GROMACS .gro file of C-alpha atoms in nm:
model
  470
    1UNK     CA    1   0.479  14.653  -3.641
    2UNK     CA    2   0.557  14.935  -3.399
    3UNK     CA    3   0.201  14.927  -3.273
    4UNK     CA    4   0.227  14.557  -3.199
    5UNK     CA    5   0.553  14.605  -3.009
    6UNK     CA    6   0.375  14.822  -2.753
    7UNK     CA    7   0.176  14.527  -2.613
    8UNK     CA    8   0.305  14.481  -2.256
    9UNK     CA    9   0.347  14.127  -2.121
   10UNK     CA   10   0.110  14.206  -1.831
   11UNK     CA   11  -0.168  14.290  -2.079
   12UNK     CA   12  -0.106  13.963  -2.266
   13UNK     CA   13  -0.118  13.749  -1.951
   14UNK     CA   14  -0.422  13.935  -1.812
   15UNK     CA   15  -0.643  13.907  -2.119
   16UNK     CA   16  -0.495  13.569  -2.212
   17UNK     CA   17  -0.645  13.432  -1.892
   18UNK     CA   18  -0.956  13.656  -1.881
   19UNK     CA   19  -1.165  13.377  -2.038
   20UNK     CA   20  -1.156  13.223  -1.691
   21UNK     CA   21  -1.386  13.506  -1.570
   22UNK     CA   22  -1.658  13.385  -1.808
   23UNK     CA   23  -1.598  13.024  -1.711
   24UNK     CA   24  -1.623  13.115  -1.341
   25UNK     CA   25  -1.921  13.351  -1.371
   26UNK     CA   26  -2.133  13.088  -1.540
   27UNK     CA   27  -2.030  12.817  -1.294
   28UNK     CA   28  -2.132  13.043  -1.006
   29UNK     CA   29  -2.430  13.242  -1.129
   30UNK     CA   30  -2.682  12.957  -1.122
   31UNK     CA   31  -2.605  12.907  -0.751
   32UNK     CA   32  -2.791  13.227  -0.666
   33UNK     CA   33  -3.034  13.228  -0.958
   34UNK     CA   34  -3.165  12.877  -0.890
   35UNK     CA   35  -3.367  12.944  -0.572
   36UNK     CA   36  -3.552  13.230  -0.750
   37UNK     CA   37  -3.597  13.030  -1.070
   38UNK     CA   38  -3.730  12.732  -0.875
   39UNK     CA   39  -3.989  12.947  -0.702
   40UNK     CA   40  -4.081  13.146  -1.015
   41UNK     CA   41  -4.140  12.832  -1.224
   42UNK     CA   42  -4.259  12.614  -0.932
   43UNK     CA   43  -3.978  12.358  -0.968
   44UNK     CA   44  -3.927  12.274  -0.598
   45UNK     CA   45  -4.028  11.910  -0.654
   46UNK     CA   46  -3.870  11.871  -1.000
   47UNK     CA   47  -3.516  11.748  -0.918
   48UNK     CA   48  -3.460  11.623  -1.275
   49UNK     CA   49  -3.554  11.956  -1.439
   50UNK     CA   50  -3.345  12.151  -1.185
   51UNK     CA   51  -3.052  11.919  -1.255
   52UNK     CA   52  -3.083  11.967  -1.631
   53UNK     CA   53  -3.116  12.347  -1.616
   54UNK     CA   54  -2.809  12.364  -1.388
   55UNK     CA   55  -2.597  12.115  -1.582
   56UNK     CA   56  -2.699  12.215  -1.939
   57UNK     CA   57  -2.398  12.448  -1.962
   58UNK     CA   58  -2.169  12.159  -1.870
   59UNK     CA   59  -2.336  11.935  -2.131
   60UNK     CA   60  -2.261  12.195  -2.400
   61UNK     CA   61  -1.910  12.240  -2.264
   62UNK     CA   62  -1.834  11.870  -2.326
   63UNK     CA   63  -1.859  11.942  -2.700
   64UNK     CA   64  -1.728  12.299  -2.685
   65UNK     CA   65  -1.395  12.187  -2.542
   66UNK     CA   66  -1.340  11.916  -2.805
   67UNK     CA   67  -1.449  12.135  -3.099
   68UNK     CA   68  -1.240  12.434  -2.985
   69UNK     CA   69  -0.936  12.211  -2.922
   70UNK     CA   70  -0.945  12.079  -3.278
   71UNK     CA   71  -1.018  12.415  -3.442
   72UNK     CA   72  -0.750  12.595  -3.240
   73UNK     CA   73  -0.485  12.374  -3.403
   74UNK     CA   74  -0.609  12.504  -3.742
   75UNK     CA   75  -0.725  12.861  -3.671
   76UNK     CA   76  -0.514  12.952  -3.367
   77UNK     CA   77  -0.583  12.991  -2.994
   78UNK     CA   78  -0.654  13.365  -3.018
   79UNK     CA   79  -0.915  13.345  -3.294
   80UNK     CA   80  -1.104  13.069  -3.113
   81UNK     CA   81  -1.111  13.269  -2.787
   82UNK     CA   82  -1.266  13.559  -2.985
   83UNK     CA   83  -1.536  13.331  -3.131
   84UNK     CA   84  -1.606  13.187  -2.786
   85UNK     CA   85  -1.658  13.532  -2.634
   86UNK     CA   86  -1.914  13.619  -2.904
   87UNK     CA   87  -2.107  13.297  -2.839
   88UNK     CA   88  -2.098  13.383  -2.469
   89UNK     CA   89  -2.247  13.731  -2.526
   90UNK     CA   90  -2.532  13.589  -2.737
   91UNK     CA   91  -2.602  13.295  -2.503
   92UNK     CA   92  -2.607  13.516  -2.192
   93UNK     CA   93  -2.853  13.763  -2.341
   94UNK     CA   94  -3.081  13.480  -2.463
   95UNK     CA   95  -3.073  13.325  -2.113
   96UNK     CA   96  -3.190  13.651  -1.960
   97UNK     CA   97  -3.477  13.670  -2.213
   98UNK     CA   98  -3.620  13.327  -2.120
   99UNK     CA   99  -4.002  13.309  -2.148
  100UNK     CA  100  -4.201  13.214  -1.836
  101UNK     CA  101  -4.196  12.838  -1.769
  102UNK     CA  102  -3.958  12.799  -2.064
  103UNK     CA  103  -3.764  12.507  -1.915
  104UNK     CA  104  -3.674  12.355  -2.253
  105UNK     CA  105  -3.583  12.695  -2.402
  106UNK     CA  106  -3.347  12.769  -2.111
  107UNK     CA  107  -3.190  12.423  -2.125
  108UNK     CA  108  -3.121  12.458  -2.502
  109UNK     CA  109  -2.981  12.813  -2.466
  110UNK     CA  110  -2.757  12.704  -2.179
  111UNK     CA  111  -2.627  12.411  -2.386
  112UNK     CA  112  -2.538  12.667  -2.658
  113UNK     CA  113  -2.370  12.884  -2.393
  114UNK     CA  114  -2.181  12.576  -2.276
  115UNK     CA  115  -2.003  12.556  -2.613
  116UNK     CA  116  -1.828  12.884  -2.523
  117UNK     CA  117  -1.760  12.784  -2.163
  118UNK     CA  118  -1.604  12.454  -2.274
  119UNK     CA  119  -1.398  12.631  -2.538
  120UNK     CA  120  -1.263  12.878  -2.280
  121UNK     CA  121  -1.169  12.594  -2.045
  122UNK     CA  122  -0.964  12.426  -2.321
  123UNK     CA  123  -0.816  12.734  -2.490
  124UNK     CA  124  -0.705  12.952  -2.198
  125UNK     CA  125  -0.470  12.694  -2.035
  126UNK     CA  126  -0.321  12.601  -2.374
  127UNK     CA  127  -0.263  12.966  -2.464
  128UNK     CA  128  -0.119  13.059  -2.124
  129UNK     CA  129   0.118  12.760  -2.108
  130UNK     CA  130   0.250  12.841  -2.457
  131UNK     CA  131   0.309  13.206  -2.365
  132UNK     CA  132   0.466  13.148  -2.021
  133UNK     CA  133   0.838  13.072  -1.962
  134UNK     CA  134   0.901  12.732  -1.797
  135UNK     CA  135   1.018  12.887  -1.468
  136UNK     CA  136   0.692  13.084  -1.429
  137UNK     CA  137   0.447  12.856  -1.608
  138UNK     CA  138   0.279  12.729  -1.292
  139UNK     CA  139   0.225  13.080  -1.159
  140UNK     CA  140   0.112  13.236  -1.488
  141UNK     CA  141  -0.111  12.943  -1.577
  142UNK     CA  142  -0.249  12.971  -1.223
  143UNK     CA  143  -0.376  13.319  -1.314
  144UNK     CA  144  -0.643  13.130  -1.507
  145UNK     CA  145  -0.770  12.983  -1.179
  146UNK     CA  146  -0.766  13.325  -1.014
  147UNK     CA  147  -0.980  13.449  -1.301
  148UNK     CA  148  -1.218  13.154  -1.267
  149UNK     CA  149  -1.261  13.203  -0.893
  150UNK     CA  150  -1.294  13.581  -0.937
  151UNK     CA  151  -1.568  13.516  -1.193
  152UNK     CA  152  -1.744  13.287  -0.946
  153UNK     CA  153  -1.714  13.541  -0.662
  154UNK     CA  154  -1.837  13.816  -0.896
  155UNK     CA  155  -2.145  13.607  -0.983
  156UNK     CA  156  -2.214  13.537  -0.613
  157UNK     CA  157  -2.192  13.909  -0.531
  158UNK     CA  158  -2.419  13.998  -0.825
  159UNK     CA  159  -2.667  13.731  -0.709
  160UNK     CA  160  -2.660  13.872  -0.353
  161UNK     CA  161  -2.708  14.232  -0.471
  162UNK     CA  162  -3.001  14.139  -0.697
  163UNK     CA  163  -3.183  13.915  -0.448
  164UNK     CA  164  -3.419  14.198  -0.342
  165UNK     CA  165  -3.566  14.231  -0.693
  166UNK     CA  166  -3.890  14.054  -0.794
  167UNK     CA  167  -3.794  13.687  -0.844
  168UNK     CA  168  -3.889  13.676  -1.213
  169UNK     CA  169  -3.655  13.971  -1.281
  170UNK     CA  170  -3.376  13.873  -1.038
  171UNK     CA  171  -3.269  13.543  -1.193
  172UNK     CA  172  -3.299  13.676  -1.551
  173UNK     CA  173  -3.068  13.970  -1.471
  174UNK     CA  174  -2.824  13.736  -1.292
  175UNK     CA  175  -2.793  13.521  -1.606
  176UNK     CA  176  -2.801  13.807  -1.859
  177UNK     CA  177  -2.525  14.014  -1.697
  178UNK     CA  178  -2.269  13.748  -1.798
  179UNK     CA  179  -2.267  13.927  -2.137
  180UNK     CA  180  -2.069  14.216  -1.981
  181UNK     CA  181  -1.741  14.031  -1.901
  182UNK     CA  182  -1.777  13.843  -2.234
  183UNK     CA  183  -1.781  14.173  -2.423
  184UNK     CA  184  -1.476  14.295  -2.225
  185UNK     CA  185  -1.293  13.972  -2.315
  186UNK     CA  186  -1.370  14.018  -2.687
  187UNK     CA  187  -1.231  14.373  -2.688
  188UNK     CA  188  -0.918  14.270  -2.495
  189UNK     CA  189  -0.839  13.965  -2.709
  190UNK     CA  190  -0.861  14.178  -3.027
  191UNK     CA  191  -0.523  14.323  -2.922
  192UNK     CA  192  -0.359  13.995  -2.815
  193UNK     CA  193  -0.087  13.825  -3.024
  194UNK     CA  194  -0.112  13.461  -3.131
  195UNK     CA  195   0.082  13.190  -2.945
  196UNK     CA  196   0.447  13.168  -3.067
  197UNK     CA  197   0.427  12.788  -3.083
  198UNK     CA  198   0.120  12.806  -3.307
  199UNK     CA  199   0.294  13.064  -3.528
  200UNK     CA  200   0.608  12.850  -3.564
  201UNK     CA  201   0.395  12.547  -3.644
  202UNK     CA  202   0.238  12.748  -3.927
  203UNK     CA  203   0.568  12.881  -4.064
  204UNK     CA  204   0.536  13.239  -3.931
  205UNK     CA  205   0.881  13.264  -3.772
  206UNK     CA  206   0.912  13.643  -3.780
  207UNK     CA  207   0.578  13.685  -3.603
  208UNK     CA  208   0.672  13.417  -3.347
  209UNK     CA  209   1.002  13.594  -3.277
  210UNK     CA  210   0.820  13.923  -3.231
  211UNK     CA  211   0.571  13.771  -2.986
  212UNK     CA  212   0.857  13.613  -2.788
  213UNK     CA  213   1.018  13.958  -2.766
  214UNK     CA  214   0.710  14.078  -2.568
  215UNK     CA  215   0.731  13.800  -2.307
  216UNK     CA  216   1.095  13.685  -2.286
  217UNK     CA  217   1.431  13.838  -2.200
  218UNK     CA  218   1.634  13.926  -2.508
  219UNK     CA  219   1.896  13.655  -2.449
  220UNK     CA  220   1.626  13.385  -2.425
  221UNK     CA  221   1.447  13.450  -2.755
  222UNK     CA  222   1.678  13.277  -3.006
  223UNK     CA  223   1.726  12.962  -2.795
  224UNK     CA  224   1.354  12.921  -2.731
  225UNK     CA  225   1.266  12.988  -3.095
  226UNK     CA  226   1.516  12.725  -3.205
  227UNK     CA  227   1.378  12.470  -2.956
  228UNK     CA  228   1.019  12.537  -3.066
  229UNK     CA  229   1.122  12.504  -3.433
  230UNK     CA  230   1.295  12.171  -3.378
  231UNK     CA  231   0.997  12.030  -3.188
  232UNK     CA  232   0.751  12.166  -3.444
  233UNK     CA  233   0.944  12.005  -3.732
  234UNK     CA  234   0.947  11.668  -3.558
  235UNK     CA  235   0.581  11.693  -3.471
  236UNK     CA  236   0.471  11.806  -3.818
  237UNK     CA  237   0.608  11.480  -3.959
  238UNK     CA  238   0.386  11.270  -3.733
  239UNK     CA  239   0.091  11.511  -3.709
  240UNK     CA  240  -0.033  11.412  -4.055
  241UNK     CA  241  -0.075  11.056  -3.929
  242UNK     CA  242  -0.223  11.162  -3.594
  243UNK     CA  243  -0.590  11.080  -3.544
  244UNK     CA  244  -0.808  11.075  -3.232
  245UNK     CA  245  -0.715  10.710  -3.175
  246UNK     CA  246  -0.343  10.799  -3.191
  247UNK     CA  247  -0.376  10.998  -2.868
  248UNK     CA  248  -0.421  10.683  -2.661
  249UNK     CA  249  -0.160  10.470  -2.838
  250UNK     CA  250   0.218  10.470  -2.869
  251UNK     CA  251   0.435  10.748  -2.732
  252UNK     CA  252   0.145  10.982  -2.653
  253UNK     CA  253  -0.063  10.747  -2.438
  254UNK     CA  254   0.118  10.794  -2.105
  255UNK     CA  255   0.092  11.175  -2.109
  256UNK     CA  256  -0.261  11.183  -2.254
  257UNK     CA  257  -0.396  10.942  -1.990
  258UNK     CA  258  -0.224  11.149  -1.718
  259UNK     CA  259  -0.369  11.482  -1.840
  260UNK     CA  260  -0.718  11.353  -1.919
  261UNK     CA  261  -0.728  11.156  -1.591
  262UNK     CA  262  -0.643  11.462  -1.379
  263UNK     CA  263  -0.911  11.666  -1.561
  264UNK     CA  264  -1.175  11.396  -1.507
  265UNK     CA  265  -1.092  11.339  -1.140
  266UNK     CA  266  -1.113  11.713  -1.064
  267UNK     CA  267  -1.485  11.708  -1.140
  268UNK     CA  268  -1.585  11.361  -1.017
  269UNK     CA  269  -1.447  11.467  -0.677
  270UNK     CA  270  -1.767  11.671  -0.636
  271UNK     CA  271  -1.647  12.032  -0.606
  272UNK     CA  272  -1.918  12.166  -0.832
  273UNK     CA  273  -2.190  12.005  -0.621
  274UNK     CA  274  -2.091  12.264  -0.357
  275UNK     CA  275  -2.058  12.554  -0.599
  276UNK     CA  276  -2.392  12.493  -0.776
  277UNK     CA  277  -2.602  12.392  -0.478
  278UNK     CA  278  -2.457  12.546  -0.158
  279UNK     CA  279  -2.776  12.749  -0.081
  280UNK     CA  280  -2.983  12.431  -0.122
  281UNK     CA  281  -2.730  12.233   0.088
  282UNK     CA  282  -2.762  12.494   0.367
  283UNK     CA  283  -3.140  12.487   0.330
  284UNK     CA  284  -3.146  12.109   0.374
  285UNK     CA  285  -2.910  12.130   0.673
  286UNK     CA  286  -3.088  12.417   0.853
  287UNK     CA  287  -3.445  12.425   0.719
  288UNK     CA  288  -3.411  12.794   0.621
  289UNK     CA  289  -3.509  12.909   0.270
  290UNK     CA  290  -3.230  12.875   0.012
  291UNK     CA  291  -3.288  13.230  -0.116
  292UNK     CA  292  -3.187  13.361   0.230
  293UNK     CA  293  -2.859  13.163   0.224
  294UNK     CA  294  -2.686  13.363  -0.052
  295UNK     CA  295  -2.410  13.480   0.185
  296UNK     CA  296  -2.269  13.124   0.189
  297UNK     CA  297  -2.171  13.126  -0.179
  298UNK     CA  298  -1.985  13.455  -0.119
  299UNK     CA  299  -1.793  13.291   0.170
  300UNK     CA  300  -1.705  12.997  -0.058
  301UNK     CA  301  -1.609  13.242  -0.333
  302UNK     CA  302  -1.375  13.435  -0.102
  303UNK     CA  303  -1.209  13.107   0.002
  304UNK     CA  304  -1.162  13.017  -0.366
  305UNK     CA  305  -1.007  13.353  -0.457
  306UNK     CA  306  -0.775  13.350  -0.153
  307UNK     CA  307  -0.671  12.994  -0.236
  308UNK     CA  308  -0.597  13.086  -0.597
  309UNK     CA  309  -0.381  13.378  -0.479
  310UNK     CA  310  -0.198  13.145  -0.238
  311UNK     CA  311  -0.135  12.915  -0.534
  312UNK     CA  312   0.026  13.201  -0.728
  313UNK     CA  313   0.275  13.238  -0.442
  314UNK     CA  314   0.359  12.868  -0.408
  315UNK     CA  315   0.298  12.737  -0.763
  316UNK     CA  316   0.662  12.714  -0.863
  317UNK     CA  317   0.800  12.628  -0.516
  318UNK     CA  318   0.635  12.288  -0.465
  319UNK     CA  319   0.602  11.987  -0.692
  320UNK     CA  320   0.269  11.953  -0.872
  321UNK     CA  321   0.224  11.594  -0.746
  322UNK     CA  322   0.290  11.690  -0.382
  323UNK     CA  323   0.026  11.965  -0.385
  324UNK     CA  324  -0.231  11.740  -0.556
  325UNK     CA  325  -0.164  11.462  -0.302
  326UNK     CA  326  -0.206  11.701  -0.006
  327UNK     CA  327  -0.522  11.857  -0.150
  328UNK     CA  328  -0.686  11.529  -0.252
  329UNK     CA  329  -0.623  11.370   0.089
  330UNK     CA  330  -0.770  11.659   0.291
  331UNK     CA  331  -1.061  11.696   0.045
  332UNK     CA  332  -1.141  11.325   0.077
  333UNK     CA  333  -1.136  11.339   0.457
  334UNK     CA  334  -1.353  11.654   0.457
  335UNK     CA  335  -1.621  11.460   0.271
  336UNK     CA  336  -1.589  11.129   0.459
  337UNK     CA  337  -1.561  11.259   0.821
  338UNK     CA  338  -1.913  11.414   0.839
  339UNK     CA  339  -2.066  11.075   0.750
  340UNK     CA  340  -1.858  10.903   1.023
  341UNK     CA  341  -1.930  11.175   1.283
  342UNK     CA  342  -2.299  11.160   1.200
  343UNK     CA  343  -2.300  10.791   1.296
  344UNK     CA  344  -2.092  10.844   1.612
  345UNK     CA  345  -2.269  11.166   1.724
  346UNK     CA  346  -2.633  11.141   1.606
  347UNK     CA  347  -2.721  11.485   1.747
  348UNK     CA  348  -2.431  11.662   1.576
  349UNK     CA  349  -2.516  12.012   1.448
  350UNK     CA  350  -2.630  11.990   1.083
  351UNK     CA  351  -2.411  12.294   1.007
  352UNK     CA  352  -2.099  12.080   1.070
  353UNK     CA  353  -2.129  11.949   0.716
  354UNK     CA  354  -2.106  12.310   0.588
  355UNK     CA  355  -1.792  12.365   0.800
  356UNK     CA  356  -1.630  12.054   0.648
  357UNK     CA  357  -1.735  12.168   0.300
  358UNK     CA  358  -1.556  12.498   0.367
  359UNK     CA  359  -1.237  12.307   0.458
  360UNK     CA  360  -1.277  12.109   0.133
  361UNK     CA  361  -1.313  12.433  -0.069
  362UNK     CA  362  -1.009  12.590   0.101
  363UNK     CA  363  -0.777  12.300   0.006
  364UNK     CA  364  -0.935  12.248  -0.337
  365UNK     CA  365  -0.877  12.617  -0.415
  366UNK     CA  366  -0.494  12.601  -0.412
  367UNK     CA  367  -0.440  12.241  -0.526
  368UNK     CA  368  -0.675  12.056  -0.760
  369UNK     CA  369  -0.861  12.366  -0.883
  370UNK     CA  370  -0.559  12.548  -1.037
  371UNK     CA  371  -0.320  12.256  -1.091
  372UNK     CA  372  -0.560  12.062  -1.312
  373UNK     CA  373  -0.549  12.339  -1.570
  374UNK     CA  374  -0.174  12.392  -1.529
  375UNK     CA  375  -0.116  12.023  -1.604
  376UNK     CA  376  -0.365  12.018  -1.893
  377UNK     CA  377  -0.185  12.319  -2.038
  378UNK     CA  378   0.166  12.179  -2.013
  379UNK     CA  379   0.158  11.798  -2.034
  380UNK     CA  380   0.052  11.736  -2.396
  381UNK     CA  381   0.301  11.728  -2.689
  382UNK     CA  382   0.270  12.005  -2.949
  383UNK     CA  383   0.141  11.781  -3.230
  384UNK     CA  384  -0.164  11.682  -3.026
  385UNK     CA  385  -0.188  11.969  -2.777
  386UNK     CA  386  -0.504  12.132  -2.913
  387UNK     CA  387  -0.684  11.802  -2.966
  388UNK     CA  388  -0.570  11.647  -2.635
  389UNK     CA  389  -0.654  11.965  -2.439
  390UNK     CA  390  -0.999  11.949  -2.595
  391UNK     CA  391  -1.049  11.587  -2.485
  392UNK     CA  392  -0.925  11.664  -2.132
  393UNK     CA  393  -1.164  11.958  -2.116
  394UNK     CA  394  -1.449  11.737  -2.241
  395UNK     CA  395  -1.382  11.471  -1.976
  396UNK     CA  396  -1.371  11.746  -1.716
  397UNK     CA  397  -1.709  11.872  -1.832
  398UNK     CA  398  -1.858  11.521  -1.848
  399UNK     CA  399  -1.776  11.494  -1.477
  400UNK     CA  400  -1.912  11.841  -1.410
  401UNK     CA  401  -2.231  11.765  -1.608
  402UNK     CA  402  -2.296  11.438  -1.424
  403UNK     CA  403  -2.231  11.595  -1.082
  404UNK     CA  404  -2.460  11.890  -1.162
  405UNK     CA  405  -2.734  11.662  -1.299
  406UNK     CA  406  -2.723  11.383  -1.041
  407UNK     CA  407  -2.654  11.571  -0.714
  408UNK     CA  408  -3.013  11.699  -0.662
  409UNK     CA  409  -3.148  11.355  -0.755
  410UNK     CA  410  -2.904  11.178  -0.519
  411UNK     CA  411  -2.979  11.411  -0.225
  412UNK     CA  412  -3.352  11.362  -0.286
  413UNK     CA  413  -3.299  10.987  -0.229
  414UNK     CA  414  -3.023  10.966   0.036
  415UNK     CA  415  -2.863  11.177   0.307
  416UNK     CA  416  -2.622  11.457   0.212
  417UNK     CA  417  -2.354  11.294   0.430
  418UNK     CA  418  -2.377  10.970   0.228
  419UNK     CA  419  -2.358  11.156  -0.104
  420UNK     CA  420  -2.049  11.350   0.004
  421UNK     CA  421  -1.886  11.032   0.140
  422UNK     CA  422  -1.907  10.887  -0.214
  423UNK     CA  423  -1.727  11.197  -0.345
  424UNK     CA  424  -1.469  11.154  -0.066
  425UNK     CA  425  -1.380  10.805  -0.184
  426UNK     CA  426  -1.334  10.942  -0.538
  427UNK     CA  427  -1.096  11.207  -0.394
  428UNK     CA  428  -0.878  10.932  -0.242
  429UNK     CA  429  -0.881  10.739  -0.572
  430UNK     CA  430  -0.762  11.062  -0.738
  431UNK     CA  431  -0.461  11.070  -0.506
  432UNK     CA  432  -0.377  10.710  -0.599
  433UNK     CA  433  -0.397  10.809  -0.969
  434UNK     CA  434  -0.160  11.105  -0.913
  435UNK     CA  435   0.097  10.886  -0.733
  436UNK     CA  436   0.091  10.610  -0.996
  437UNK     CA  437   0.007  10.765  -1.335
  438UNK     CA  438   0.111  11.135  -1.345
  439UNK     CA  439   0.470  11.253  -1.408
  440UNK     CA  440   0.616  11.560  -1.235
  441UNK     CA  441   0.612  11.861  -1.470
  442UNK     CA  442   0.728  12.152  -1.251
  443UNK     CA  443   1.025  12.342  -1.394
  444UNK     CA  444   1.043  12.136  -1.714
  445UNK     CA  445   1.003  12.292  -2.058
  446UNK     CA  446   0.712  12.167  -2.268
  447UNK     CA  447   0.967  11.985  -2.483
  448UNK     CA  448   1.126  11.810  -2.181
  449UNK     CA  449   0.782  11.695  -2.062
  450UNK     CA  450   0.722  11.544  -2.407
  451UNK     CA  451   1.056  11.362  -2.380
  452UNK     CA  452   0.937  11.204  -2.053
  453UNK     CA  453   0.640  11.056  -2.238
  454UNK     CA  454   0.866  10.913  -2.511
  455UNK     CA  455   1.102  10.760  -2.251
  456UNK     CA  456   0.809  10.604  -2.064
  457UNK     CA  457   0.682  10.457  -2.393
  458UNK     CA  458   1.022  10.307  -2.480
  459UNK     CA  459   1.067  10.168  -2.127
  460UNK     CA  460   0.723  10.005  -2.138
  461UNK     CA  461   0.791   9.863  -2.484
  462UNK     CA  462   1.124   9.719  -2.368
  463UNK     CA  463   0.956   9.564  -2.062
  464UNK     CA  464   0.689   9.405  -2.281
  465UNK     CA  465   0.951   9.263  -2.518
  466UNK     CA  466   1.147   9.120  -2.224
  467UNK     CA  467   0.837   8.952  -2.079
  468UNK     CA  468   0.757   8.798  -2.420
  469UNK     CA  469   1.112   8.659  -2.450
  470UNK     CA  470   1.085   8.507  -2.101
   0.00000   0.00000   0.00000
C-alpha cells in the first residue's frame, strides 16, 4: 500500500492522457509517409488505394472504440489502455515491415493498428474525466488534446528528419517508430491506479478511497466517495437492463445524442483532410512536389500544439458551448471564403487556400479539437459511460474514415475550393447542433450532468403527454 501512495497526481494525469500521443502520432505520420509511399509503390494515379491506406487506421478505430468502451466497463479503463498499447507496438512494427507493393498487407495491418487507436480515443477521455475534479475537468481532460497534437507534431518532425533517406526506407521507418511511444505508454500505465468510479462500481471502496487520496484534497474525499457510491448504486439497478438500444431511449437519449453528435461533427467538419493530405494540398495549389512540402505539416502541428495549450488556460473560464460556437463559425468561414474569393478574384494566389486552412487549424485547435473529447468524457451517465463513449468514438472514427477515404477521390473530381466549401457548410450545421442539442457541462459534476439528462427527459415526456391531452 505504501508503494501505491507514492504515485503523484501529476504522474497519473500525464500517463493517463499519454495515449493521446499514440492517437496523434498515427493521425500525423501518414501525412509525411504518403508522398514517399506513393512514389515507391507508383500510386500517384490510384486515389482509391491511397484513400484506403490512409483511412485504414480510422476503419479499425471504428470498431476499436466500441469494443474498448464495452470491455472497459468490465475490465477497467487502465487494463484496456495497457492492451491497446501492446496492439499499437505490434501494429507499428508490422507496418514498418511491409513488403514491396504490399497494398493489401498494409491496409490490413493498419486496420489492426486502428483497433488500438480507436480504443485510446475512447478510453483516455473517460479515464481522465473520472480522475479529474469538476473544477479542473476541462483543463485536465484538455491535456489529452495536448498529447494528441504533440503526437501529431512529433510525427511531422520525424517525417521531416527522415525525408532524406531512400524512399523505400523513409516511409517504413516513419510508420515503425510509432512503437516507441507505445512502449513508453505501456510502462507508464503499469504504475497507474484504476479509476475511482470504476472501483466503486465494482465494490472496491477502499481502493477507490485510496485513489481519491492521490488526486483530491483531504476534505473532499469522503463527500466525493459518497456521491459516487450513491450514483453507482442507482445505476447498478438499471445497468442490468441496459442494452445498446437503451442508450438512445428514455432518460439517456438526450445526453447520448449530444455526446455522439459532437463527436461525429468534429470529423465530418473536415479537419483530418488537412492533417492527412496537407503536402498533397500544397502540391495541388503550387505544382511543387508533395515530398518537398513537409514543412507545412510542421507549421500546422505547431498551430495545433499552441492551440491546445491556449485551451488549457481558458478551458474552465468559458462555457463549452460558447467556445464550440466561436470555433465552428470561424472554421466554416475559413472553408467557405476561399470558394467565394476564387469566383470573385479568378487570379487569386493558389496559396490563399493554405492561409485559410491555417486559420481553420488555429481555431479548431482550441475549440472543437479538445472540447469534443472533454464533452465525450463528461456527458454520459456512469451506467452507460463506457458503452456510450465507445459509440461516440466510433462515430468520430466513421467520420474520420470517410473523410480520409473520400478526400483524394473528391479532389480528383472537383476543385479543392469546392470540396472545402462542403466541409464549411458542415461546420455551420455543427454550430446549429451545439446551440440546439447540447447542454452546458462546464463546472458541473458528472452526477449533476446526468441529472440534466433526467430533467430533460421528464420535461419532454410531460410535453408529449400535454399535447396528447390537447
